[in-house]
Short mmCIF file of C-alpha atoms in Angstrom, two decimals:
data_model
loop_
_atom_site.label_atom_id
_atom_site.label_comp_id
_atom_site.label_asym_id
_atom_site.label_seq_id
_atom_site.Cartn_x
_atom_site.Cartn_y
_atom_site.Cartn_z
CA MET A 12 138.62 -46.74 141.57
CA GLY A 13 135.40 -45.60 142.54
CA ALA A 14 134.59 -48.54 144.73
CA CYS A 15 136.99 -47.27 147.25
CA CYS A 16 135.79 -45.62 150.26
CA SER A 17 136.74 -41.80 151.03
CA CYS A 18 139.90 -42.18 152.94
CA LEU A 19 141.18 -42.84 149.60
CA SER A 20 139.89 -39.64 148.16
CA ARG A 21 141.82 -36.76 146.74
CA GLY A 22 140.93 -33.26 147.79
CA ASP A 23 142.65 -30.86 150.18
CA GLN A 24 145.65 -32.79 151.77
CA ASP A 25 145.08 -31.07 155.33
CA SER A 26 141.38 -32.35 155.32
CA THR A 27 141.45 -35.77 153.69
CA TYR A 28 142.70 -37.80 156.49
CA PRO A 29 140.94 -37.79 160.08
CA PRO A 30 143.35 -36.52 162.65
CA LEU A 31 143.43 -40.03 164.59
CA LEU A 32 145.43 -41.70 161.49
CA ALA A 33 148.88 -42.42 162.43
CA GLU A 34 151.97 -41.02 160.24
CA ASN A 35 152.42 -44.27 158.81
CA GLU A 36 148.82 -44.58 157.52
CA ARG A 37 148.65 -41.55 156.58
CA GLU A 38 151.82 -42.32 154.25
CA ALA A 39 150.24 -45.54 152.85
CA ILE A 40 147.04 -43.73 151.69
CA THR A 41 148.95 -40.88 149.95
CA SER A 42 151.49 -43.82 148.30
CA LEU A 43 148.96 -45.83 147.28
CA LEU A 44 146.78 -43.05 145.98
CA GLN A 45 149.53 -42.35 143.57
CA TYR A 46 149.98 -45.92 142.49
CA LEU A 47 146.25 -46.23 141.86
CA GLU A 48 146.53 -42.83 139.61
CA ASN A 49 149.17 -44.84 137.78
CA ARG A 50 147.71 -48.34 138.18
CA SER A 51 148.58 -50.02 134.40
CA ASP A 52 152.39 -49.28 135.36
CA VAL A 53 152.37 -50.70 139.10
CA ASP A 54 152.99 -53.95 140.47
CA PHE A 55 150.55 -53.92 143.31
CA PHE A 56 151.94 -57.44 144.99
CA SER A 57 155.48 -55.83 144.57
CA ASN A 58 157.35 -54.21 148.02
CA GLY A 59 156.04 -50.55 147.88
CA PRO A 60 152.16 -51.00 146.69
CA LEU A 61 151.79 -54.23 148.95
CA ARG A 62 153.46 -52.62 151.85
CA ALA A 63 151.19 -49.88 151.59
CA LEU A 64 147.80 -51.97 151.10
CA SER A 65 149.21 -53.95 154.34
CA THR A 66 149.69 -50.90 156.56
CA LEU A 67 145.90 -49.95 155.76
CA VAL A 68 144.81 -53.92 156.43
CA TYR A 69 146.86 -53.73 160.22
CA SER A 70 145.07 -50.55 160.97
CA ASP A 71 142.43 -50.53 163.63
CA ASN A 72 140.72 -47.85 161.36
CA VAL A 73 137.78 -49.85 159.84
CA ASP A 74 137.52 -47.29 156.99
CA LEU A 75 141.20 -47.95 156.15
CA GLN A 76 140.37 -51.72 156.17
CA ARG A 77 137.39 -51.24 153.83
CA SER A 78 139.39 -49.21 151.50
CA ALA A 79 142.38 -51.82 151.31
CA ALA A 80 139.99 -54.83 150.96
CA LEU A 81 138.11 -52.80 147.97
CA ALA A 82 141.64 -52.11 146.42
CA PHE A 83 142.35 -56.13 146.34
CA ALA A 84 139.32 -56.65 145.11
CA GLU A 85 139.59 -54.40 142.15
CA ILE A 86 143.28 -55.16 141.34
CA THR A 87 142.83 -58.81 141.49
CA GLU A 88 139.73 -58.55 139.33
CA ASN A 89 141.48 -59.76 135.84
CA TYR A 90 144.62 -61.10 137.91
CA THR A 91 145.39 -64.85 136.86
CA GLU A 92 149.15 -64.75 137.96
CA PRO A 93 150.06 -67.21 140.99
CA VAL A 94 151.05 -64.94 144.14
CA SER A 95 153.16 -65.02 147.16
CA ARG A 96 152.08 -65.99 150.99
CA ASP A 97 153.19 -62.28 151.64
CA VAL A 98 150.47 -61.34 149.14
CA LEU A 99 147.72 -63.57 150.20
CA GLU A 100 147.94 -63.15 154.08
CA PRO A 101 146.65 -59.85 154.51
CA ILE A 102 143.66 -60.51 152.82
CA LEU A 103 143.19 -63.58 154.88
CA ILE A 104 143.42 -61.23 157.56
CA LEU A 105 140.80 -59.08 156.36
CA LEU A 106 138.75 -62.09 156.42
CA GLN A 107 138.78 -62.23 159.82
CA SER A 108 137.17 -58.65 160.24
CA SER A 109 133.61 -58.42 161.63
CA ASP A 110 132.79 -55.52 159.25
CA GLN A 111 130.34 -56.72 156.51
CA GLU A 112 131.96 -54.50 153.81
CA VAL A 113 135.43 -55.74 154.26
CA GLN A 114 134.25 -59.24 154.46
CA ARG A 115 132.31 -59.05 150.95
CA ALA A 116 135.45 -57.25 149.35
CA ALA A 117 137.81 -59.43 150.72
CA CYS A 118 135.91 -62.77 149.61
CA ALA A 119 136.05 -61.33 146.35
CA ALA A 120 139.46 -60.62 146.20
CA LEU A 121 140.57 -64.07 147.48
CA GLY A 122 137.96 -65.65 144.91
CA ASN A 123 139.60 -63.73 142.33
CA MET A 124 143.17 -64.97 143.17
CA ALA A 125 141.49 -68.64 143.28
CA VAL A 126 141.58 -69.03 139.36
CA ASN A 127 145.02 -69.89 139.39
CA ASP A 128 145.65 -73.40 140.28
CA VAL A 129 148.88 -72.64 142.48
CA ASN A 130 146.96 -69.48 144.35
CA LYS A 131 143.79 -72.32 144.98
CA VAL A 132 146.40 -74.80 147.01
CA LEU A 133 148.38 -71.91 148.72
CA ILE A 134 144.98 -70.54 150.09
CA VAL A 135 144.13 -73.74 151.64
CA GLU A 136 147.31 -74.41 152.76
CA MET A 137 147.19 -70.78 154.39
CA GLY A 138 144.27 -71.80 156.00
CA GLY A 139 141.93 -70.35 154.23
CA LEU A 140 139.04 -72.67 154.53
CA GLU A 141 137.75 -72.03 158.15
CA PRO A 142 137.00 -68.11 157.50
CA LEU A 143 135.27 -68.85 154.32
CA ILE A 144 133.03 -71.18 155.66
CA ARG A 145 132.22 -68.85 158.47
CA GLN A 146 131.49 -65.89 156.14
CA MET A 147 129.28 -68.52 154.08
CA MET A 148 127.44 -68.72 157.14
CA SER A 149 126.93 -64.58 157.02
CA SER A 150 123.54 -63.05 157.12
CA ASN A 151 124.77 -60.87 154.33
CA ILE A 152 123.93 -62.19 150.85
CA GLU A 153 127.03 -60.52 149.46
CA VAL A 154 129.17 -61.92 151.93
CA GLN A 155 127.56 -65.26 151.16
CA CYS A 156 127.93 -65.24 147.50
CA ASN A 157 131.71 -64.15 147.40
CA ALA A 158 132.73 -66.66 150.12
CA VAL A 159 130.63 -69.62 148.17
CA GLY A 160 132.24 -68.68 144.99
CA CYS A 161 135.63 -68.99 146.34
CA ILE A 162 134.90 -72.00 147.78
CA THR A 163 133.80 -73.09 144.08
CA ASN A 164 136.89 -72.38 142.86
CA LEU A 165 139.24 -73.76 145.20
CA ALA A 166 137.13 -77.14 144.64
CA THR A 167 138.21 -77.33 141.12
CA GLN A 168 141.77 -78.08 142.25
CA ASP A 169 141.99 -82.06 143.06
CA ARG A 170 144.48 -81.39 145.85
CA ASN A 171 141.92 -79.11 147.81
CA LYS A 172 139.01 -81.24 147.23
CA ILE A 173 139.07 -83.73 150.16
CA LYS A 174 140.18 -81.14 152.45
CA ILE A 175 137.15 -78.89 151.81
CA ALA A 176 134.97 -82.00 152.35
CA THR A 177 136.44 -82.72 155.43
CA SER A 178 136.39 -79.20 156.71
CA GLY A 179 132.68 -78.86 157.64
CA ALA A 180 132.12 -76.75 154.01
CA LEU A 181 129.58 -79.41 152.88
CA ILE A 182 126.65 -78.46 155.27
CA PRO A 183 126.59 -74.93 154.81
CA LEU A 184 127.18 -75.66 150.57
CA THR A 185 123.88 -77.70 150.79
CA LYS A 186 122.04 -75.16 152.93
CA LEU A 187 123.17 -72.21 150.77
CA ALA A 188 122.12 -74.32 147.62
CA LYS A 189 118.47 -73.60 148.69
CA SER A 190 119.22 -69.96 148.76
CA PRO A 191 116.51 -67.88 147.58
CA ASP A 192 119.25 -65.56 146.08
CA LEU A 193 120.19 -67.04 142.24
CA ARG A 194 123.75 -65.94 142.66
CA VAL A 195 124.40 -67.96 146.21
CA GLN A 196 122.59 -71.00 144.61
CA ARG A 197 124.58 -71.54 141.78
CA ASN A 198 128.04 -70.80 143.65
CA ALA A 199 126.99 -73.46 146.21
CA THR A 200 125.71 -76.01 143.43
CA GLY A 201 128.40 -75.35 141.41
CA ALA A 202 130.78 -76.19 144.47
CA LEU A 203 128.72 -79.10 145.63
CA LEU A 204 129.36 -80.48 141.77
CA ASN A 205 133.50 -80.00 141.85
CA MET A 206 133.37 -81.94 145.01
CA THR A 207 131.76 -84.92 142.97
CA HIS A 208 134.79 -86.29 141.13
CA SER A 209 136.30 -88.34 143.74
CA LEU A 210 134.37 -91.53 145.49
CA ALA A 211 135.31 -90.20 148.90
CA ASN A 212 134.23 -86.88 148.50
CA ARG A 213 130.95 -88.11 146.39
CA GLN A 214 130.43 -90.13 150.00
CA GLU A 215 131.20 -86.94 152.27
CA LEU A 216 128.34 -85.24 150.22
CA VAL A 217 126.06 -88.14 150.52
CA ASN A 218 127.07 -88.11 154.46
CA ALA A 219 125.90 -84.20 154.56
CA GLY A 220 122.75 -84.46 153.01
CA SER A 221 123.29 -83.03 149.74
CA VAL A 222 121.49 -85.44 147.92
CA PRO A 223 117.92 -84.62 148.33
CA VAL A 224 118.70 -81.09 147.94
CA LEU A 225 120.31 -81.80 144.60
CA VAL A 226 117.41 -83.60 143.58
CA GLN A 227 114.82 -80.94 144.85
CA LEU A 228 116.64 -78.10 142.71
CA LEU A 229 116.24 -80.10 139.43
CA SER A 230 113.09 -78.40 139.25
CA SER A 231 114.92 -75.31 139.21
CA GLN A 232 113.96 -72.83 136.37
CA ASP A 233 117.88 -71.83 136.13
CA ALA A 234 119.49 -73.78 133.63
CA ASP A 235 122.67 -73.43 135.37
CA VAL A 236 121.48 -74.65 138.55
CA GLN A 237 119.82 -77.63 136.65
CA TYR A 238 123.44 -78.12 134.92
CA TYR A 239 125.06 -78.13 138.14
CA CYS A 240 122.56 -80.42 139.80
CA THR A 241 122.47 -83.02 137.21
CA THR A 242 126.12 -83.34 136.65
CA ALA A 243 126.66 -83.84 140.38
CA LEU A 244 124.02 -86.85 140.42
CA SER A 245 125.27 -88.21 137.53
CA ASN A 246 128.80 -88.39 139.16
CA ILE A 247 127.26 -89.58 142.49
CA ALA A 248 125.33 -92.35 140.40
CA VAL A 249 128.75 -93.72 139.37
CA ASP A 250 128.94 -95.46 142.29
CA GLU A 251 126.85 -98.83 143.08
CA THR A 252 126.33 -98.07 146.88
CA ASN A 253 124.86 -94.55 145.61
CA ARG A 254 122.85 -95.96 143.07
CA LYS A 255 121.09 -98.44 145.73
CA LYS A 256 120.63 -95.30 148.11
CA LEU A 257 119.17 -93.59 145.31
CA ALA A 258 116.72 -96.27 144.54
CA THR A 259 115.30 -96.48 147.96
CA THR A 260 115.33 -92.45 148.95
CA GLU A 261 114.68 -90.73 145.69
CA PRO A 262 111.57 -92.13 144.05
CA LYS A 263 111.21 -88.93 141.49
CA LEU A 264 114.78 -89.13 140.33
CA VAL A 265 114.20 -90.71 137.39
CA SER A 266 111.11 -89.01 135.76
CA GLN A 267 112.70 -85.67 136.91
CA LEU A 268 115.74 -86.63 134.56
CA VAL A 269 113.53 -87.97 131.94
CA GLN A 270 111.77 -84.59 131.96
CA LEU A 271 115.06 -83.02 131.86
CA MET A 272 116.28 -84.82 128.45
CA ASP A 273 113.52 -82.49 126.75
CA SER A 274 115.24 -79.19 128.08
CA THR A 275 116.00 -76.36 125.95
CA SER A 276 119.51 -76.53 127.31
CA PRO A 277 121.36 -78.69 125.54
CA ARG A 278 123.79 -79.12 128.25
CA VAL A 279 121.31 -79.82 130.68
CA GLN A 280 119.98 -82.30 128.43
CA CYS A 281 123.12 -83.83 127.75
CA GLN A 282 123.97 -84.14 131.87
CA ALA A 283 120.16 -85.46 132.47
CA THR A 284 120.77 -88.37 129.96
CA LEU A 285 124.45 -89.08 131.36
CA ALA A 286 123.13 -89.36 134.99
CA LEU A 287 120.46 -91.73 133.46
CA ARG A 288 123.26 -93.65 131.61
CA ASN A 289 125.02 -94.02 135.07
CA LEU A 290 121.89 -95.12 137.01
CA ALA A 291 121.04 -97.75 134.00
CA SER A 292 124.11 -99.53 135.21
CA ASP A 293 121.61 -101.30 137.63
CA ALA A 294 118.80 -103.64 136.01
CA ASN A 295 116.05 -102.11 138.04
CA TYR A 296 116.78 -98.46 136.65
CA GLN A 297 116.80 -99.88 133.17
CA LEU A 298 113.43 -100.97 133.50
CA GLU A 299 112.40 -98.03 135.25
CA ILE A 300 113.46 -95.40 132.68
CA VAL A 301 111.58 -97.20 130.06
CA ARG A 302 108.27 -97.00 132.55
CA ALA A 303 108.99 -93.45 133.10
CA GLY A 304 108.97 -92.72 129.35
CA GLY A 305 112.54 -92.13 128.71
CA LEU A 306 112.62 -94.28 125.51
CA PRO A 307 111.06 -91.26 123.13
CA ASN A 308 113.37 -88.51 124.26
CA LEU A 309 116.52 -90.68 123.63
CA VAL A 310 115.18 -91.67 120.21
CA THR A 311 114.92 -87.86 119.57
CA LEU A 312 118.35 -87.19 120.93
CA LEU A 313 120.06 -89.82 118.86
CA GLN A 314 119.39 -87.71 115.86
CA SER A 315 120.50 -84.82 117.43
CA THR A 316 123.33 -82.72 115.41
CA HIS A 317 125.31 -82.01 118.97
CA GLN A 318 127.81 -84.72 119.18
CA PRO A 319 127.54 -84.69 123.05
CA LEU A 320 123.92 -85.16 122.73
CA VAL A 321 124.30 -88.22 120.65
CA LEU A 322 127.26 -89.64 122.66
CA ALA A 323 124.94 -89.23 125.88
CA ALA A 324 122.29 -90.96 124.51
CA VAL A 325 123.69 -93.83 122.74
CA ALA A 326 125.58 -94.72 125.88
CA CYS A 327 122.24 -94.69 127.68
CA ILE A 328 120.28 -96.67 125.34
CA ARG A 329 123.25 -98.98 125.20
CA ASN A 330 122.73 -99.85 129.30
CA ILE A 331 119.25 -99.88 128.85
CA SER A 332 119.57 -102.57 126.42
CA ILE A 333 121.15 -104.77 128.42
CA HIS A 334 117.88 -105.80 130.30
CA PRO A 335 116.38 -108.31 128.18
CA LEU A 336 112.64 -107.01 128.88
CA ASN A 337 113.81 -104.07 126.93
CA GLU A 338 114.87 -105.12 123.70
CA ALA A 339 111.43 -105.23 121.92
CA LEU A 340 110.51 -102.10 123.67
CA ILE A 341 113.30 -100.37 122.05
CA ILE A 342 112.84 -101.78 118.85
CA ASP A 343 109.26 -101.33 119.04
CA ALA A 344 110.31 -97.30 119.87
CA GLY A 345 111.71 -96.83 116.78
CA PHE A 346 115.52 -97.03 117.60
CA LEU A 347 116.81 -99.22 114.67
CA LYS A 348 117.05 -96.64 111.78
CA PRO A 349 118.91 -94.35 114.19
CA LEU A 350 121.49 -96.64 115.68
CA VAL A 351 122.07 -98.21 111.98
CA SER A 352 123.03 -94.71 110.99
CA LEU A 353 124.98 -94.05 113.89
CA VAL A 354 127.52 -97.35 113.25
CA ASP A 355 129.68 -95.32 110.90
CA TYR A 356 129.23 -91.85 112.61
CA PRO A 357 132.02 -90.05 111.65
CA ASP A 358 134.87 -88.44 114.36
CA SER A 359 133.33 -90.73 117.15
CA VAL A 360 134.94 -94.22 117.88
CA GLU A 361 132.73 -93.97 121.18
CA ILE A 362 129.53 -93.70 119.51
CA GLN A 363 130.36 -96.24 117.20
CA CYS A 364 131.21 -98.66 120.14
CA HIS A 365 128.24 -97.74 121.94
CA THR A 366 125.81 -98.28 119.20
CA VAL A 367 127.33 -101.70 117.63
CA SER A 368 127.12 -102.77 121.75
CA THR A 369 123.27 -101.73 121.76
CA LEU A 370 122.63 -103.89 118.33
CA ARG A 371 124.57 -106.79 120.13
CA ASN A 372 122.29 -106.45 122.94
CA LEU A 373 119.17 -106.29 120.88
CA ALA A 374 120.12 -109.49 119.05
CA ALA A 375 120.72 -111.50 122.36
CA SER A 376 117.50 -113.19 122.95
CA SER A 377 114.95 -113.00 120.33
CA GLU A 378 114.65 -114.24 116.70
CA ARG A 379 112.21 -111.49 115.86
CA ASN A 380 114.79 -108.67 117.09
CA ARG A 381 117.51 -110.42 114.91
CA LEU A 382 115.64 -110.60 111.92
CA ALA A 383 114.41 -106.98 112.47
CA LEU A 384 118.20 -106.07 112.52
CA LEU A 385 119.29 -107.64 109.59
CA GLU A 386 116.23 -105.79 108.02
CA ALA A 387 117.22 -102.51 108.86
CA GLY A 388 120.60 -103.11 107.33
CA ALA A 389 122.23 -103.20 110.63
CA VAL A 390 124.36 -106.18 109.93
CA LYS A 391 125.41 -104.91 106.26
CA LYS A 392 126.40 -101.47 107.61
CA CYS A 393 128.65 -103.23 110.29
CA LYS A 394 130.24 -106.23 107.55
CA ASP A 395 131.21 -103.06 105.37
CA LEU A 396 132.77 -100.89 108.12
CA VAL A 397 134.62 -103.64 110.37
CA LEU A 398 137.46 -103.91 108.31
CA LYS A 399 138.63 -100.39 108.04
CA ALA A 400 137.41 -99.68 111.73
CA PRO A 401 139.44 -99.36 114.68
CA ILE A 402 140.25 -102.36 117.06
CA SER A 403 137.87 -101.10 119.60
CA VAL A 404 134.68 -100.90 117.16
CA GLN A 405 135.96 -104.39 115.29
CA SER A 406 135.96 -105.76 118.83
CA GLU A 407 132.16 -104.80 119.25
CA ILE A 408 131.26 -105.77 115.59
CA SER A 409 132.99 -109.18 116.07
CA ALA A 410 131.18 -110.05 119.17
CA CYS A 411 127.99 -108.67 117.64
CA PHE A 412 128.72 -111.19 114.61
CA ALA A 413 129.39 -114.19 117.14
CA ILE A 414 126.12 -113.39 118.58
CA LEU A 415 124.13 -113.17 115.53
CA ALA A 416 125.70 -116.49 114.05
CA LEU A 417 124.46 -118.49 117.11
CA ALA A 418 121.17 -118.05 115.75
CA ASP A 419 120.28 -120.94 113.26
CA ASP A 420 117.56 -119.08 111.83
CA LEU A 421 119.96 -116.24 110.47
CA LYS A 422 122.83 -118.53 109.53
CA LEU A 423 122.25 -118.66 105.72
CA LYS A 424 121.06 -115.19 105.63
CA LEU A 425 124.71 -114.11 107.07
CA LEU A 426 126.55 -116.25 104.41
CA ASP A 427 124.15 -114.81 101.95
CA LEU A 428 125.50 -111.59 102.86
CA GLY A 429 128.81 -112.27 102.35
CA LEU A 430 129.81 -112.02 106.08
CA ILE A 431 132.23 -114.92 105.99
CA ASP A 432 134.40 -112.29 103.64
CA VAL A 433 135.31 -110.10 106.73
CA LEU A 434 135.12 -112.83 109.38
CA ILE A 435 138.28 -114.77 107.77
CA PRO A 436 140.46 -111.51 107.64
CA LEU A 437 139.29 -110.57 110.92
CA THR A 438 140.88 -113.79 112.55
CA PHE A 439 144.07 -112.55 111.53
CA SER A 440 143.84 -109.80 113.73
CA GLU A 441 146.50 -109.30 116.04
CA ASN A 442 143.84 -108.25 119.05
CA GLY A 443 143.19 -111.52 120.39
CA GLU A 444 139.29 -110.70 120.97
CA VAL A 445 138.65 -109.37 117.63
CA CYS A 446 140.43 -112.83 116.31
CA GLY A 447 138.53 -114.83 119.01
CA ASN A 448 135.20 -113.42 118.20
CA ALA A 449 135.75 -113.46 114.63
CA ALA A 450 136.37 -117.21 114.83
CA ALA A 451 133.58 -118.04 117.35
CA ALA A 452 131.42 -116.70 114.36
CA LEU A 453 132.99 -118.43 111.79
CA ALA A 454 132.36 -121.76 113.88
CA ASN A 455 129.00 -120.71 114.40
CA LEU A 456 127.90 -120.41 110.90
CA CYS A 457 129.61 -123.71 110.02
CA SER A 458 127.22 -125.42 112.43
CA ARG A 459 124.12 -127.15 111.55
CA ILE A 460 122.97 -125.37 108.25
CA SER A 461 121.10 -126.92 105.27
CA ASP A 462 123.52 -125.47 102.67
CA TYR A 463 127.30 -125.38 102.88
CA SER A 464 127.96 -123.86 99.22
CA LYS A 465 129.49 -120.88 101.08
CA ILE A 466 131.36 -122.61 103.53
CA LYS A 467 132.92 -124.97 100.75
CA SER A 468 133.95 -121.88 98.68
CA ASN A 469 135.69 -120.43 101.55
CA LEU A 470 137.38 -123.85 102.92
CA GLN A 471 140.83 -122.46 102.21
CA GLY A 472 140.12 -119.15 104.57
CA ILE A 473 138.49 -121.12 107.15
CA SER A 474 141.30 -123.90 107.13
CA SER A 475 143.83 -121.04 107.05
CA PHE A 476 142.14 -120.00 110.64
CA ILE A 477 141.68 -123.63 111.96
CA THR A 478 145.57 -124.32 111.52
CA ARG A 479 146.78 -121.00 113.05
CA PHE A 480 144.52 -121.49 115.95
CA LEU A 481 145.53 -124.85 116.58
CA GLU A 482 149.32 -123.82 116.53
CA SER A 483 148.49 -121.02 118.92
CA GLY A 484 149.35 -122.43 121.98
CA ASN A 485 146.12 -120.53 123.44
CA SER A 486 143.45 -123.06 124.66
CA THR A 487 140.50 -121.02 123.82
CA PHE A 488 141.74 -120.45 120.53
CA GLU A 489 142.43 -124.02 120.21
CA HIS A 490 138.97 -125.01 121.68
CA ILE A 491 137.21 -123.00 118.83
CA ALA A 492 139.32 -124.65 116.28
CA VAL A 493 138.59 -127.82 117.38
CA TRP A 494 134.93 -127.40 117.56
CA THR A 495 134.70 -126.01 113.97
CA MET A 496 136.54 -129.32 112.76
CA LEU A 497 133.76 -131.17 114.37
CA GLN A 498 131.15 -128.91 113.00
CA LEU A 499 132.27 -129.51 109.29
CA LEU A 500 132.90 -133.13 109.80
CA GLU A 501 129.07 -133.31 111.28
CA SER A 502 128.06 -131.53 107.81
CA ASP A 503 125.40 -133.19 105.74
CA ASP A 504 127.71 -132.07 103.15
CA GLU A 505 130.16 -135.36 101.83
CA MET A 506 132.15 -133.54 99.95
CA LEU A 507 132.77 -130.81 102.79
CA SER A 508 133.65 -133.44 105.61
CA SER A 509 135.62 -135.64 103.00
CA SER A 510 138.22 -132.54 102.51
CA VAL A 511 138.17 -132.02 106.41
CA LYS A 512 138.92 -135.75 106.70
CA GLN A 513 141.90 -135.38 104.45
CA LEU A 514 143.23 -132.20 105.88
CA ILE A 515 143.51 -134.05 109.59
CA GLN A 516 144.90 -137.53 108.07
CA SER A 517 147.33 -135.56 106.18
CA GLY A 518 148.93 -133.35 109.41
CA LYS A 519 147.74 -130.09 108.09
CA PHE A 520 145.31 -130.26 110.83
CA ASN A 521 147.52 -131.27 113.74
CA LEU A 522 145.64 -132.35 116.98
CA ASN A 523 148.71 -133.60 118.71
CA ASP A 524 150.28 -131.76 121.72
CA LEU A 525 147.22 -129.12 122.37
CA THR A 526 147.44 -126.76 124.96
CA ASN A 527 146.19 -128.22 128.30
CA ASP A 528 147.21 -125.53 130.73
CA ASP A 529 143.50 -125.37 131.90
CA PHE A 530 141.79 -128.37 133.25
CA ASN A 531 138.37 -127.35 132.22
CA SER A 532 139.09 -126.33 128.74
CA GLY A 533 141.53 -129.30 128.10
CA ASP A 534 139.09 -131.66 129.21
CA GLU A 535 136.53 -130.23 126.79
CA ILE A 536 139.20 -130.28 124.02
CA SER A 537 139.94 -133.89 124.64
CA HIS A 538 136.29 -134.94 124.36
CA LEU A 539 135.92 -133.27 120.94
CA ILE A 540 139.30 -134.48 119.73
CA GLN A 541 137.65 -138.29 120.45
CA GLN A 542 134.54 -137.43 118.61
CA ILE A 543 136.59 -136.22 115.59
CA LEU A 544 138.59 -139.56 116.01
CA GLU A 545 135.62 -141.83 115.73
CA LEU A 546 134.54 -139.46 112.90
CA ILE A 547 137.47 -140.08 110.89
CA LYS A 548 137.78 -143.61 111.32
#
């Protein structure tokens, strides 16, 4: 153990120890030397070795304390097992030392033990935070580095986080995040990141003034520091209150994150994009990201071969696409082709959902955009996928179909694509959202079109959905069914309207005893039924 000081060196037994050592200290040194020579076979935390180490810890001789601290640091370097209070207590005692070499090694030993979750909790329960906070404020860089590293490890345990947040540790951690020593900076920003996984702790970070430092460090040249800071800010931006504060206090945040989307580090790119995604939960940020030049980077990331980057990018553009003013800009920036290619992205339902949701947003308010989606093959891709897709994807696609089917300029095109062939089976879905979306899309396709030939050829399937919805006991489904019947009756196609009349008069479409559990919905249904009865007189 070359790191230990001369108190543990071998040599002439009569000259090895200073004469002032107590007999129990001399015996402890002799025993410890023997243990170290056979270290591979020794459990240093069993009675004999631990007693020898503890004797040195409680000595008034600083050289012996240093030896004990160095021994603990080396012994624990690759130690990942849980330990008892008896093991941690002497290390915590060493943390009280005024000697910087003892402090450095003791912090290192405690940090090594803090890789184990049981030890993390026990260290905090035994009062380890207070001396660690003091050592973080040491003038010695090595002590700072090891103390902050230990706090970083402790902060990965959920049970510790609120205790760390309220212990007074956040202010020195924030200060050390600006340390000129890169190791200290990494440890401090890593610790701050570990504190951002709960709302209460994020608020403590904001109160401690950590946010401006995290933003400032986005311009660091170190990829690790950038990663810790972007991830911490991404987590902080989850909260609406924090987003509002960031909007007023950090005017350069968006432009810095946009730049980091072009980082050479994929994980920095990913976290910067996720931070923008979270910020884009607010309308003002949705616009600001576009103004800051974020779209070209997002288009590039959508085409990445690295799945986390693709997921981050599509989640971000999905939020940005919510704002109506961004729709045309997104399409003009070249997003449609990569988005269409992601509709059936393998092995990631989440990417598929975000992709279809983005397409739905883009189709919401502009005939030009809807036609662009159609021409890009987005609708056909969704149609080909939907019946074999998971429920969550079916929900997004059916909602997209319902939006598209509202557009008079698209209805015949959607019918020509064979959309009705997938909508009818979707109305049988056990998922209410999928079922309702598909039925709404069908109803919209039946309304105000110039050619009802596709509707007539599928009347049996449409009639089946109407019958089931009328009998569902669900007022929303009943409303869709009754409204669809009215659209068919009001069509200019006499054969179609006559067929629907016969279905009503024969009792196939039963308008009696419809649910009226919601006054507004029930009143609307009654109004629609009155219109139907007038038409079939």
